[in-house]
mmCIF file of C-alpha atoms and ligand atoms in Angstrom:
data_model
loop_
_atom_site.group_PDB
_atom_site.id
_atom_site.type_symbol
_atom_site.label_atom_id
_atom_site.label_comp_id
_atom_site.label_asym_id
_atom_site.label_seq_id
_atom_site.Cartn_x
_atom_site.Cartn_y
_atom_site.Cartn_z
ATOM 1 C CA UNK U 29 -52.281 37.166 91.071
ATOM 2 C CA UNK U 30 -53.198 40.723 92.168
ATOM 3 C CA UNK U 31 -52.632 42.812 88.800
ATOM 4 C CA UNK U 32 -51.881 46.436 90.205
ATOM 5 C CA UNK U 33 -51.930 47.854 86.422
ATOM 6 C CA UNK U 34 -55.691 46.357 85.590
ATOM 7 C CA UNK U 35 -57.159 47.603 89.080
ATOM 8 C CA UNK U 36 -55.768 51.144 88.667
ATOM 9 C CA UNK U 37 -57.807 50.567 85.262
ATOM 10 C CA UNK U 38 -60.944 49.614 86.809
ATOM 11 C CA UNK U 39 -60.937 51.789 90.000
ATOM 12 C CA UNK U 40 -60.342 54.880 87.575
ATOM 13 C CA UNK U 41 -63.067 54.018 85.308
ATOM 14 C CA UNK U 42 -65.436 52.939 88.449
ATOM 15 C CA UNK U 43 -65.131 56.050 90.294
ATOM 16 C CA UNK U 44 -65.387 58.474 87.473
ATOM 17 C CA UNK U 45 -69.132 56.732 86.059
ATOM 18 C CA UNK U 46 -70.093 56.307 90.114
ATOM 19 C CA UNK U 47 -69.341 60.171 90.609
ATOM 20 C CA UNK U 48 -69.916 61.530 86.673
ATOM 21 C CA UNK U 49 -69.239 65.360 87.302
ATOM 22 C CA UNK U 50 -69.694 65.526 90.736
ATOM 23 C CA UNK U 51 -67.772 66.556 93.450
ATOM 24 C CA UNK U 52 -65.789 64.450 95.773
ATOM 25 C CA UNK U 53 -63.665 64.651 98.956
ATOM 26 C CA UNK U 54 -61.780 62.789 100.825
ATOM 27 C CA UNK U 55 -60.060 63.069 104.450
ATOM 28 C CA UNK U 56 -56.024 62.379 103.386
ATOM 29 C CA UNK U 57 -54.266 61.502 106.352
ATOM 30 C CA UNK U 58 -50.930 60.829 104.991
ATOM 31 C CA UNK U 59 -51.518 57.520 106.122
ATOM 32 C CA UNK U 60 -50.826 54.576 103.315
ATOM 33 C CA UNK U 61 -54.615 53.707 102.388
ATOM 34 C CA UNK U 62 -55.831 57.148 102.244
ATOM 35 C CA UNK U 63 -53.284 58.723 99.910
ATOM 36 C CA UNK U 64 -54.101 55.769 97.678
ATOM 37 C CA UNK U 65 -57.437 56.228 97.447
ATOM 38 C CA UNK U 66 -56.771 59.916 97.202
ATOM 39 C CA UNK U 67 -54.503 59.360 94.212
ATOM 40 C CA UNK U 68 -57.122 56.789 92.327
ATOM 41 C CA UNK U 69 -60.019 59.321 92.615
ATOM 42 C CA UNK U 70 -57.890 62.284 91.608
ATOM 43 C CA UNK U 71 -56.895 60.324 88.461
ATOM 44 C CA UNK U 72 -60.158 59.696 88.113
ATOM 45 C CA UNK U 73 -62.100 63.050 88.764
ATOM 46 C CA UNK U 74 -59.674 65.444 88.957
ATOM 47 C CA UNK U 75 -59.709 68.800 90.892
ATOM 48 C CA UNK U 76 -62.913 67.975 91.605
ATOM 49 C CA UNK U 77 -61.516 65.712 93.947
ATOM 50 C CA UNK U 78 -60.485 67.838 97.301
ATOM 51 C CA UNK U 79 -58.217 66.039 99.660
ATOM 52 C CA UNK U 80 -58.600 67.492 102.931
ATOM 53 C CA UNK U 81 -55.766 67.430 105.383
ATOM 54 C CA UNK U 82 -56.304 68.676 109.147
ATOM 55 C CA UNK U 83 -53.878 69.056 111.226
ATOM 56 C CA UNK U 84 -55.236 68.850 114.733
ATOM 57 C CA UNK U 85 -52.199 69.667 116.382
ATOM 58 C CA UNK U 86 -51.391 66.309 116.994
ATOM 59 C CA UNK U 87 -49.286 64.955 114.536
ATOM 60 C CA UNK U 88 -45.986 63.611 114.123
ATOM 61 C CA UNK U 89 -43.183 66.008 113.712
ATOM 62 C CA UNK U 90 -42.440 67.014 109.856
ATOM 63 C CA UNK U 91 -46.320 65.727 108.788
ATOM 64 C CA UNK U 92 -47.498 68.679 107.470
ATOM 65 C CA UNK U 93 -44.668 69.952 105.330
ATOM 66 C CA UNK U 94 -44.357 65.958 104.140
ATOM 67 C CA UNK U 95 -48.300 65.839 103.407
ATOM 68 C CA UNK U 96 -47.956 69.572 101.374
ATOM 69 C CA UNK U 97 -44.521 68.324 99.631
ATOM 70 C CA UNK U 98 -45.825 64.725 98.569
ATOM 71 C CA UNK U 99 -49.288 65.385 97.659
ATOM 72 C CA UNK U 100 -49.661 69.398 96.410
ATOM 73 C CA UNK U 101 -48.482 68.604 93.037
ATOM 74 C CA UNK U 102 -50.243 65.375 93.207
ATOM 75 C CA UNK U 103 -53.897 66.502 94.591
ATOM 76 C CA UNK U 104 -56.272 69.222 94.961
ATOM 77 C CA UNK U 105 -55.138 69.599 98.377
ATOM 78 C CA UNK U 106 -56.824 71.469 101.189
ATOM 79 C CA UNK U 107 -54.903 72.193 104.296
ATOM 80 C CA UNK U 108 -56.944 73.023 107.298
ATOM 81 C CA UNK U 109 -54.387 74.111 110.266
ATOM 82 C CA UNK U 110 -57.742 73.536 113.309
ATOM 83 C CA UNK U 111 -54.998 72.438 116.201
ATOM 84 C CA UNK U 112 -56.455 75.529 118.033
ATOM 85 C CA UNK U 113 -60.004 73.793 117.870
ATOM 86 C CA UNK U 114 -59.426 70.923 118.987
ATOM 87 C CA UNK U 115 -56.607 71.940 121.924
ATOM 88 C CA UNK U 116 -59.339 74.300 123.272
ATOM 89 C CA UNK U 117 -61.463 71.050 122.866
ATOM 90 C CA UNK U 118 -59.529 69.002 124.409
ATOM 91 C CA UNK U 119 -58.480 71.118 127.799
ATOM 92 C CA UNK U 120 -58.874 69.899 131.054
ATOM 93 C CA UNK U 121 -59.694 65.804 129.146
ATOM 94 C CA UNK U 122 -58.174 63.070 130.723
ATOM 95 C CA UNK U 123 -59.947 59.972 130.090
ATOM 96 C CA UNK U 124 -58.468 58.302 126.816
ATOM 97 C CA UNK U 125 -61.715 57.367 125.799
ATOM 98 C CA UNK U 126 -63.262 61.000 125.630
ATOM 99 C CA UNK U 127 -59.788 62.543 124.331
ATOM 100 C CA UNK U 128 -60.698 59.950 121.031
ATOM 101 C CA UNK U 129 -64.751 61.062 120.677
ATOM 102 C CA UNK U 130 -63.683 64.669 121.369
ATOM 103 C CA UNK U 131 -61.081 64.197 118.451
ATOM 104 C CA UNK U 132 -63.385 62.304 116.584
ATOM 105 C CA UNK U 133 -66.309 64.493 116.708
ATOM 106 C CA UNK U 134 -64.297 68.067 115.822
ATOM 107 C CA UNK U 135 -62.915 66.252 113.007
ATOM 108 C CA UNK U 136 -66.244 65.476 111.671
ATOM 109 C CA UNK U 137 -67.316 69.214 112.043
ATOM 110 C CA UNK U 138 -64.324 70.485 110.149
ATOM 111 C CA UNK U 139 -64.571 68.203 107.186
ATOM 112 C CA UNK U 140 -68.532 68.769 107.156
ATOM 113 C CA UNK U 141 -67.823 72.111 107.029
ATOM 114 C CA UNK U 142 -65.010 71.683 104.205
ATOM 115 C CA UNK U 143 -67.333 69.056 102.396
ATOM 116 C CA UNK U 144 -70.927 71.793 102.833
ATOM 117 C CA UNK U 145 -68.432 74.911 101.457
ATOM 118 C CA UNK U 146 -67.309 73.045 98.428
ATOM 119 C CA UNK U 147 -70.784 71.131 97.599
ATOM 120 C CA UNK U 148 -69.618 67.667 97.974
ATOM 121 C CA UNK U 149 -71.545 64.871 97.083
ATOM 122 C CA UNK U 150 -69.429 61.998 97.333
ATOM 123 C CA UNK U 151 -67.204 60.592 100.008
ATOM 124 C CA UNK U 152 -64.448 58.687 98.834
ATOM 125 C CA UNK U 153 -62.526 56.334 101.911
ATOM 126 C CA UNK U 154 -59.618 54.199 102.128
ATOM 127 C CA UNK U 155 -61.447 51.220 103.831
ATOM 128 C CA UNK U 156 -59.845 48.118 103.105
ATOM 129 C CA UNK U 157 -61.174 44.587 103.369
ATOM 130 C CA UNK U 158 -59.922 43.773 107.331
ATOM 131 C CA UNK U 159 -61.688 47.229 108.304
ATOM 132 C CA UNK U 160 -64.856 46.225 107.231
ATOM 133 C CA UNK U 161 -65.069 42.363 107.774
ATOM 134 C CA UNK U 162 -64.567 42.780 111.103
ATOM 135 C CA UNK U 163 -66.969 45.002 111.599
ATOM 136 C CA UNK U 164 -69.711 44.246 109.742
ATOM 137 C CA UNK U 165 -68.964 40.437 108.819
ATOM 138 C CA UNK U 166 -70.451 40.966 105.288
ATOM 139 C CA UNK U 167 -70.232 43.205 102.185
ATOM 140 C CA UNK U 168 -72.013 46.401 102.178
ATOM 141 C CA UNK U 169 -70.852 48.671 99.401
ATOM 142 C CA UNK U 170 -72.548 51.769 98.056
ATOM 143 C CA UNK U 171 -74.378 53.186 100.901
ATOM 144 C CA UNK U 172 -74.253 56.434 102.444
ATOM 145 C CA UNK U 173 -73.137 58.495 105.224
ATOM 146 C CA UNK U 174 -75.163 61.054 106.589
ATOM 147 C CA UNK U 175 -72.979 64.131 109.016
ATOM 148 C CA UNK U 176 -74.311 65.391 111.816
ATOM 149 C CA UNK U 177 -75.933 68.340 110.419
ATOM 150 C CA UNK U 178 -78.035 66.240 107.474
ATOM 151 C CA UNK U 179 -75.212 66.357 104.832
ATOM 152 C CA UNK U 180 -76.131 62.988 102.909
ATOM 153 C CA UNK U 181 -72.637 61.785 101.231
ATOM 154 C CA UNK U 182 -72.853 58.934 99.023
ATOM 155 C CA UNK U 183 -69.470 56.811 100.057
ATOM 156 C CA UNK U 184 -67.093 55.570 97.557
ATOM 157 C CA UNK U 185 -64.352 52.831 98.922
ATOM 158 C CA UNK U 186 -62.099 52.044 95.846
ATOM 159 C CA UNK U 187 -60.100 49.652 98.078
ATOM 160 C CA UNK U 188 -62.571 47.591 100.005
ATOM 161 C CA UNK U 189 -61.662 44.400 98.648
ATOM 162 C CA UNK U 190 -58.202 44.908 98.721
ATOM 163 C CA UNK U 191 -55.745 43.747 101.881
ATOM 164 C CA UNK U 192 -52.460 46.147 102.685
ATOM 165 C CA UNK U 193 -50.040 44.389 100.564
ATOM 166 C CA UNK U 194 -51.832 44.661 97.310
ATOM 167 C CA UNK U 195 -52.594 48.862 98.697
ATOM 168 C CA UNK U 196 -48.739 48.706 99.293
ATOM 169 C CA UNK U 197 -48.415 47.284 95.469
ATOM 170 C CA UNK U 198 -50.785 49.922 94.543
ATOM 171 C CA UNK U 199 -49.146 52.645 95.906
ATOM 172 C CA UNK U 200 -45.864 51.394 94.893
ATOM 173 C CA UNK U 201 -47.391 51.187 90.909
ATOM 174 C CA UNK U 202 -48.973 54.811 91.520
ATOM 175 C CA UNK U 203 -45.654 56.159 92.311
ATOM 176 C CA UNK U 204 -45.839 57.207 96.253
ATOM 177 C CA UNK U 205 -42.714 57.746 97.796
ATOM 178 C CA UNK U 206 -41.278 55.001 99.886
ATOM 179 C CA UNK U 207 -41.721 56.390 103.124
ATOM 180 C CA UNK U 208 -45.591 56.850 102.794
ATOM 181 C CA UNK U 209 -45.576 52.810 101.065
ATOM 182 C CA UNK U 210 -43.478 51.385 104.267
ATOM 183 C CA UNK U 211 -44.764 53.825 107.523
ATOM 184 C CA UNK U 212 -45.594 52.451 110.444
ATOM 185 C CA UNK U 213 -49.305 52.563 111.517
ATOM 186 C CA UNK U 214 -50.421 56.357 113.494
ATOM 187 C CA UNK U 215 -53.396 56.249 115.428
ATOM 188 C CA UNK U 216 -56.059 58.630 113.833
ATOM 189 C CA UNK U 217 -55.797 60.798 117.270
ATOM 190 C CA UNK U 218 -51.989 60.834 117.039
ATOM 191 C CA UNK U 219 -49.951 61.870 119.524
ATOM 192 C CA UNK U 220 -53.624 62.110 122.213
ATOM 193 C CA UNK U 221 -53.244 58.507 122.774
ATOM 194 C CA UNK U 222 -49.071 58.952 123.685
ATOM 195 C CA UNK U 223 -49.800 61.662 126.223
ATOM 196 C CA UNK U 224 -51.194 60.282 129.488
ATOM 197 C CA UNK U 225 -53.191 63.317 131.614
ATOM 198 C CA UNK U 226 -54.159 66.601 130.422
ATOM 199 C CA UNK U 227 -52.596 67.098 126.867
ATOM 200 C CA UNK U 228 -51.287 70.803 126.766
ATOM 201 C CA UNK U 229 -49.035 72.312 124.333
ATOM 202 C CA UNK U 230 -45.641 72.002 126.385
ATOM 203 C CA UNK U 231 -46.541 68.088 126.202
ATOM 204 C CA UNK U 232 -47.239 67.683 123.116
ATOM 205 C CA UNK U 233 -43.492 69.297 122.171
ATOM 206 C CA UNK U 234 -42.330 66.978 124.183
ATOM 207 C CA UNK U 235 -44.113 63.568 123.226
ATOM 208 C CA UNK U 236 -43.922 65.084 119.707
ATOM 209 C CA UNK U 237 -39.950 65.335 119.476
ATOM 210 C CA UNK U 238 -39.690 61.728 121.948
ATOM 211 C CA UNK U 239 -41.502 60.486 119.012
ATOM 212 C CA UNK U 240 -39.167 61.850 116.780
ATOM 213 C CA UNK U 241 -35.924 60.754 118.608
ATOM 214 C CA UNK U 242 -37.423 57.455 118.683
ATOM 215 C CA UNK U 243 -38.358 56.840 114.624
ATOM 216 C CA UNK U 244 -34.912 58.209 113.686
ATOM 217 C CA UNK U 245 -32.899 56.435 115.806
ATOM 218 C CA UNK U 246 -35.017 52.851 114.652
ATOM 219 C CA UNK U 247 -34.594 53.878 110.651
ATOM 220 C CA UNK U 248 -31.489 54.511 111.597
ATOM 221 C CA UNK U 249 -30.723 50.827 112.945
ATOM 222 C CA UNK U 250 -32.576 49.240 109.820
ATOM 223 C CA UNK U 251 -35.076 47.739 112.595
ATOM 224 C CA UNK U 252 -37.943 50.134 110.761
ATOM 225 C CA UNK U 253 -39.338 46.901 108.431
ATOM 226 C CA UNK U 254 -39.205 44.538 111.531
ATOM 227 C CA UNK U 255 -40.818 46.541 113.922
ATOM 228 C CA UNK U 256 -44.353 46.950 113.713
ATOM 229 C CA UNK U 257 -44.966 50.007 115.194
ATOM 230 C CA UNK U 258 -42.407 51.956 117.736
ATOM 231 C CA UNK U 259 -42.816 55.233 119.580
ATOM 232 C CA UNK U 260 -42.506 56.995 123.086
ATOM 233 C CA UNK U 261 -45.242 57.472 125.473
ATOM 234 C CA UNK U 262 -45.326 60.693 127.609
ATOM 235 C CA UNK U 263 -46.344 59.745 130.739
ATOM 236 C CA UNK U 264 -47.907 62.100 133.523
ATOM 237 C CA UNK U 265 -45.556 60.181 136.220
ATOM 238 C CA UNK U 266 -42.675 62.307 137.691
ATOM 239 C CA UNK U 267 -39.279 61.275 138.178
ATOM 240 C CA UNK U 268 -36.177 62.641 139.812
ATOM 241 C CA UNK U 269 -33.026 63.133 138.207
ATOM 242 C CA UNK U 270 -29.717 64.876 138.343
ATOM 243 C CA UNK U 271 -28.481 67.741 135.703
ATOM 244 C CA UNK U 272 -25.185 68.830 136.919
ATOM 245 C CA UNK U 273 -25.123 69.000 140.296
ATOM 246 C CA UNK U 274 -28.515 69.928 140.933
ATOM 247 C CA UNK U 275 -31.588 67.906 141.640
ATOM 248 C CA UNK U 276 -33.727 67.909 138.854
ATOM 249 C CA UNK U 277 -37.826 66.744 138.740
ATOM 250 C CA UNK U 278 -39.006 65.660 135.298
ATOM 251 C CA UNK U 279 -41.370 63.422 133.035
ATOM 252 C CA UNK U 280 -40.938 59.820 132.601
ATOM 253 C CA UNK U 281 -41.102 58.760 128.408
ATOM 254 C CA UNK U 282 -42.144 55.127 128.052
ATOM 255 C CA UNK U 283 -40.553 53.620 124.954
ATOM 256 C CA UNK U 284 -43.082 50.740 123.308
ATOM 257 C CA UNK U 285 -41.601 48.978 120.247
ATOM 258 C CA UNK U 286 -43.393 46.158 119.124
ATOM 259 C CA UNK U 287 -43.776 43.360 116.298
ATOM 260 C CA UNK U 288 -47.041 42.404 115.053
ATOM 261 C CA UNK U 289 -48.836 41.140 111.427
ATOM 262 C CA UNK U 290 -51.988 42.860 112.372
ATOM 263 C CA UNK U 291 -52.203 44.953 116.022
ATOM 264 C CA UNK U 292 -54.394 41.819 116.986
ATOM 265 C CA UNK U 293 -51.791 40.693 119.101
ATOM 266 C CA UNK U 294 -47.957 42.399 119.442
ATOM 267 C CA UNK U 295 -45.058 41.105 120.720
ATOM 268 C CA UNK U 296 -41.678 43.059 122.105
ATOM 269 C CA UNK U 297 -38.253 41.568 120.821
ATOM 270 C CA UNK U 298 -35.327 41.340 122.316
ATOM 271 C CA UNK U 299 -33.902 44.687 121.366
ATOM 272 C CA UNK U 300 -30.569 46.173 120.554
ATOM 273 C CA UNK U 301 -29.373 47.381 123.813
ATOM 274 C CA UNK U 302 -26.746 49.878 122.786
ATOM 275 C CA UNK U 303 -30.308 51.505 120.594
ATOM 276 C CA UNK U 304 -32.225 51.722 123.637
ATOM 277 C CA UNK U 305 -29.470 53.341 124.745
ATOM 278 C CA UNK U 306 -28.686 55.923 122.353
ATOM 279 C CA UNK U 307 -32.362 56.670 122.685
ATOM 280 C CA UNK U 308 -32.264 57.550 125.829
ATOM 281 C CA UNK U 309 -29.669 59.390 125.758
ATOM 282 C CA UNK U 310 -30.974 61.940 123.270
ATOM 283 C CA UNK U 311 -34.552 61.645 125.038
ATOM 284 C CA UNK U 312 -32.787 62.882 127.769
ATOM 285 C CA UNK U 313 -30.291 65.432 126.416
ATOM 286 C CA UNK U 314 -32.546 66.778 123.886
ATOM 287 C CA UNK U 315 -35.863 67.101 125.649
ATOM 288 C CA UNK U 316 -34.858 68.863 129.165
ATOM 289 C CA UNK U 317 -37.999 68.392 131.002
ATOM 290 C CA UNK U 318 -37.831 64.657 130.683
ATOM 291 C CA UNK U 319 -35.760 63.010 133.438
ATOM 292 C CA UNK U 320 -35.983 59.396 132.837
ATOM 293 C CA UNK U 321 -36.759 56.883 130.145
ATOM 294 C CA UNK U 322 -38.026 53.499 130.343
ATOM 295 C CA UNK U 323 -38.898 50.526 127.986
ATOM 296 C CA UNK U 324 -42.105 48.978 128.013
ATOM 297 C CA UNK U 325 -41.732 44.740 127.848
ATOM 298 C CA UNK U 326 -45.507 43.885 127.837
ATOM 299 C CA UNK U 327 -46.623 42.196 125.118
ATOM 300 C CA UNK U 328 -50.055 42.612 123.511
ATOM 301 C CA UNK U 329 -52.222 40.627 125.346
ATOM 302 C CA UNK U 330 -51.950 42.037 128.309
ATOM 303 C CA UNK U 331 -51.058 45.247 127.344
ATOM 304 C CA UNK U 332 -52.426 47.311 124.599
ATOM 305 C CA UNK U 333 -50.223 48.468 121.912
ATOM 306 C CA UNK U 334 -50.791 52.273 122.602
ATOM 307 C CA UNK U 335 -50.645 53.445 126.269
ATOM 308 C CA UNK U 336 -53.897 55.082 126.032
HETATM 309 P P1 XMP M 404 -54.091 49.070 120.588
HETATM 310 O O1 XMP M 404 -53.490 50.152 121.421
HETATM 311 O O2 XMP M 404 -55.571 48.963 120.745
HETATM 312 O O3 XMP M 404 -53.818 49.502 119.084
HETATM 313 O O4 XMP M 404 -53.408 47.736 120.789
HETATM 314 C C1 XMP M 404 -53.966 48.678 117.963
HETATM 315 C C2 XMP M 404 -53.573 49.484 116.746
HETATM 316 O O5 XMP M 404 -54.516 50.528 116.554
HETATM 317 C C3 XMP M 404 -53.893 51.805 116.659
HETATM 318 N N1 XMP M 404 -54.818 52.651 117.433
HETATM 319 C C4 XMP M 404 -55.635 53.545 116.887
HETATM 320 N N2 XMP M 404 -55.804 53.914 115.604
HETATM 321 N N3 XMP M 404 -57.468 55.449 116.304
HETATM 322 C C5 XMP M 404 -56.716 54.883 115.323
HETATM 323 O O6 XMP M 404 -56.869 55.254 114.159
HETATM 324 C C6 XMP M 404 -57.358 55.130 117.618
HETATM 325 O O7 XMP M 404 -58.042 55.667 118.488
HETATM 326 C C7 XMP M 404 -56.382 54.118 117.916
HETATM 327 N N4 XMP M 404 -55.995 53.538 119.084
HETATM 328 C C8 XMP M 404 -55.036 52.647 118.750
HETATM 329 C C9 XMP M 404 -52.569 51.570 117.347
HETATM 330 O O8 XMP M 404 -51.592 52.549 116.965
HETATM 331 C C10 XMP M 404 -52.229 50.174 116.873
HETATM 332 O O9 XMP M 404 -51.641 50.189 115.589
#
């Protein structure tokens, strides 16, 4: 029986001999795993934990005011705003697969920079067991990671034995709000891997508030704890359509709401029509330049969860 009181215990005590007075940091990405690591080392180590959040200009709408309200009294937080970076970056990109390494690699340069400024020496993570087994197939704990530019940080995973419900437990026990304990998965690259094409800034207001429409309107229906994940994909195909009594050409949004246990595999329910509806409705209403919505059926195989 997983004991969340005893392993908040341990973890604190763990981290603070592994790290004595050094410094730590950690990349918080509001995300369920990180903010409880974030929260364990911080009880641990202090301010001498930094929690860096970047925004790369990507993320869901409301993120960074929730990240700053939910964790400023909780952590030494560190805000980087570098969505200019990486949209500069990213200009021109198309290929999904060079949109992710381009977001992956400026990431890395920002927090290297963050981690070189502050004279970290210690990485803390929010791996948990099913990111690592798959990978690696074996335990591996306490090595290091060196950055690009020779910074050696020595890596501290509080929750690598753990699986999601006992980090759910945890976070519950540590006092996180409810919506960071029950969120639905976002892709590390956010909204990149919802915008098919060129991502520019007009698209990602778009995606961005599709997104929106869509989360609301599924919390809304009480379908948030069934569904695994569900969003709206901004799609570079163009579609008529009629505003008034003039001919209108616009983007068509993909809707993708599936169930899953672990992303392995996804399935699409049978939906609530008069939801699908009402979401496309205010897709269409509220976001002018989009002209027609559609719902994607495919489960996972064939189809990926994420468009892109
Ligand atoms: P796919 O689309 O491969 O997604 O069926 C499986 C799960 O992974 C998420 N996903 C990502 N997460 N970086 C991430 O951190 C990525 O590049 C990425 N691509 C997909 C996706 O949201 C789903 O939960």
């Amino acid at each position: 029986m997983f004991e969340p009181s005893d392993f908040i215990k341990r973890a604190v005590e763990d981290i603070r001999e592994r790290v004595g007075d050094g410094k730590a940091i950690i990349a918080l990405s509001g995300g369920v795993d990180s903010s409880v690591a974030s929260v364990l080392a911080s009880k641990a180590i202090g301010d001498r934990l930094v929690a860096v959040f970047v925004d790369h200009g990507l993320l869901r709408e409301g993120e960074v005011d929730y990240v700053k309200e939910t964790f400023s009294s909780r952590l030494n937080l560190r805000f980087i705003d570098a969505s200019e970076r990486f949209l500069e970056e990213l200009r021109g990109v198309t290929d999904p697969e060079e949109k992710r390494r381009i977001i992956g690699r400026v990431f890395i340069e920002v927090f290297e920079e963050v981690a070189e400024e502050i004279g970290a020496e210690y990485l803390v993570q929010g791996t948990i067991a099913p990111d690592w087994i798959e990978s690696e197939g074996k335990i591996k704990s306490h090595h290091n990671v060196t950055l690009p530019h020779g910074l050696v940080l020595k890596i501290v995973e509080p929750l690598r034995e753990l699986y999601k419900d006992e980090v759910r437990i945890l976070a519950r026990e540590l006092g996180l709000p409810d919506k960071i304990i029950k969120r639905q998965p976002f892709p590390g690259p956010g909204l990149a891997v919802r915008i098919i094409g060129e991502i520019t800034p007009e698209k990602i207001r778009i995606c961005r508030k599709a997104n929106a429409i869509v989360e609301e309107e599924v919390i809304g229906a009480g379908l948030d704890e069934r569904l695994w994940q569900y969003f709206a994909v901004l799609t570079d195909t163009m579609a008529t359509g009629v505003k008034g009594d003039m001919r209108d050409f616009g983007y068509l949004v993909v809707l993708r709401m599936v169930e899953s246990i672990d992303a392995m595999t996804a399935r699409v329910p049978e939906l609530p029509w008069d939801l699908i509806r009402r979401i496309s409705k205010r897709i269409t209403s509220e976001i002018p330049e989009v002209t027609h919505v559609a719902l994607s059926v495919s489960d996972k195989p064939p189809s990926t969860i994420e468009f892109a």
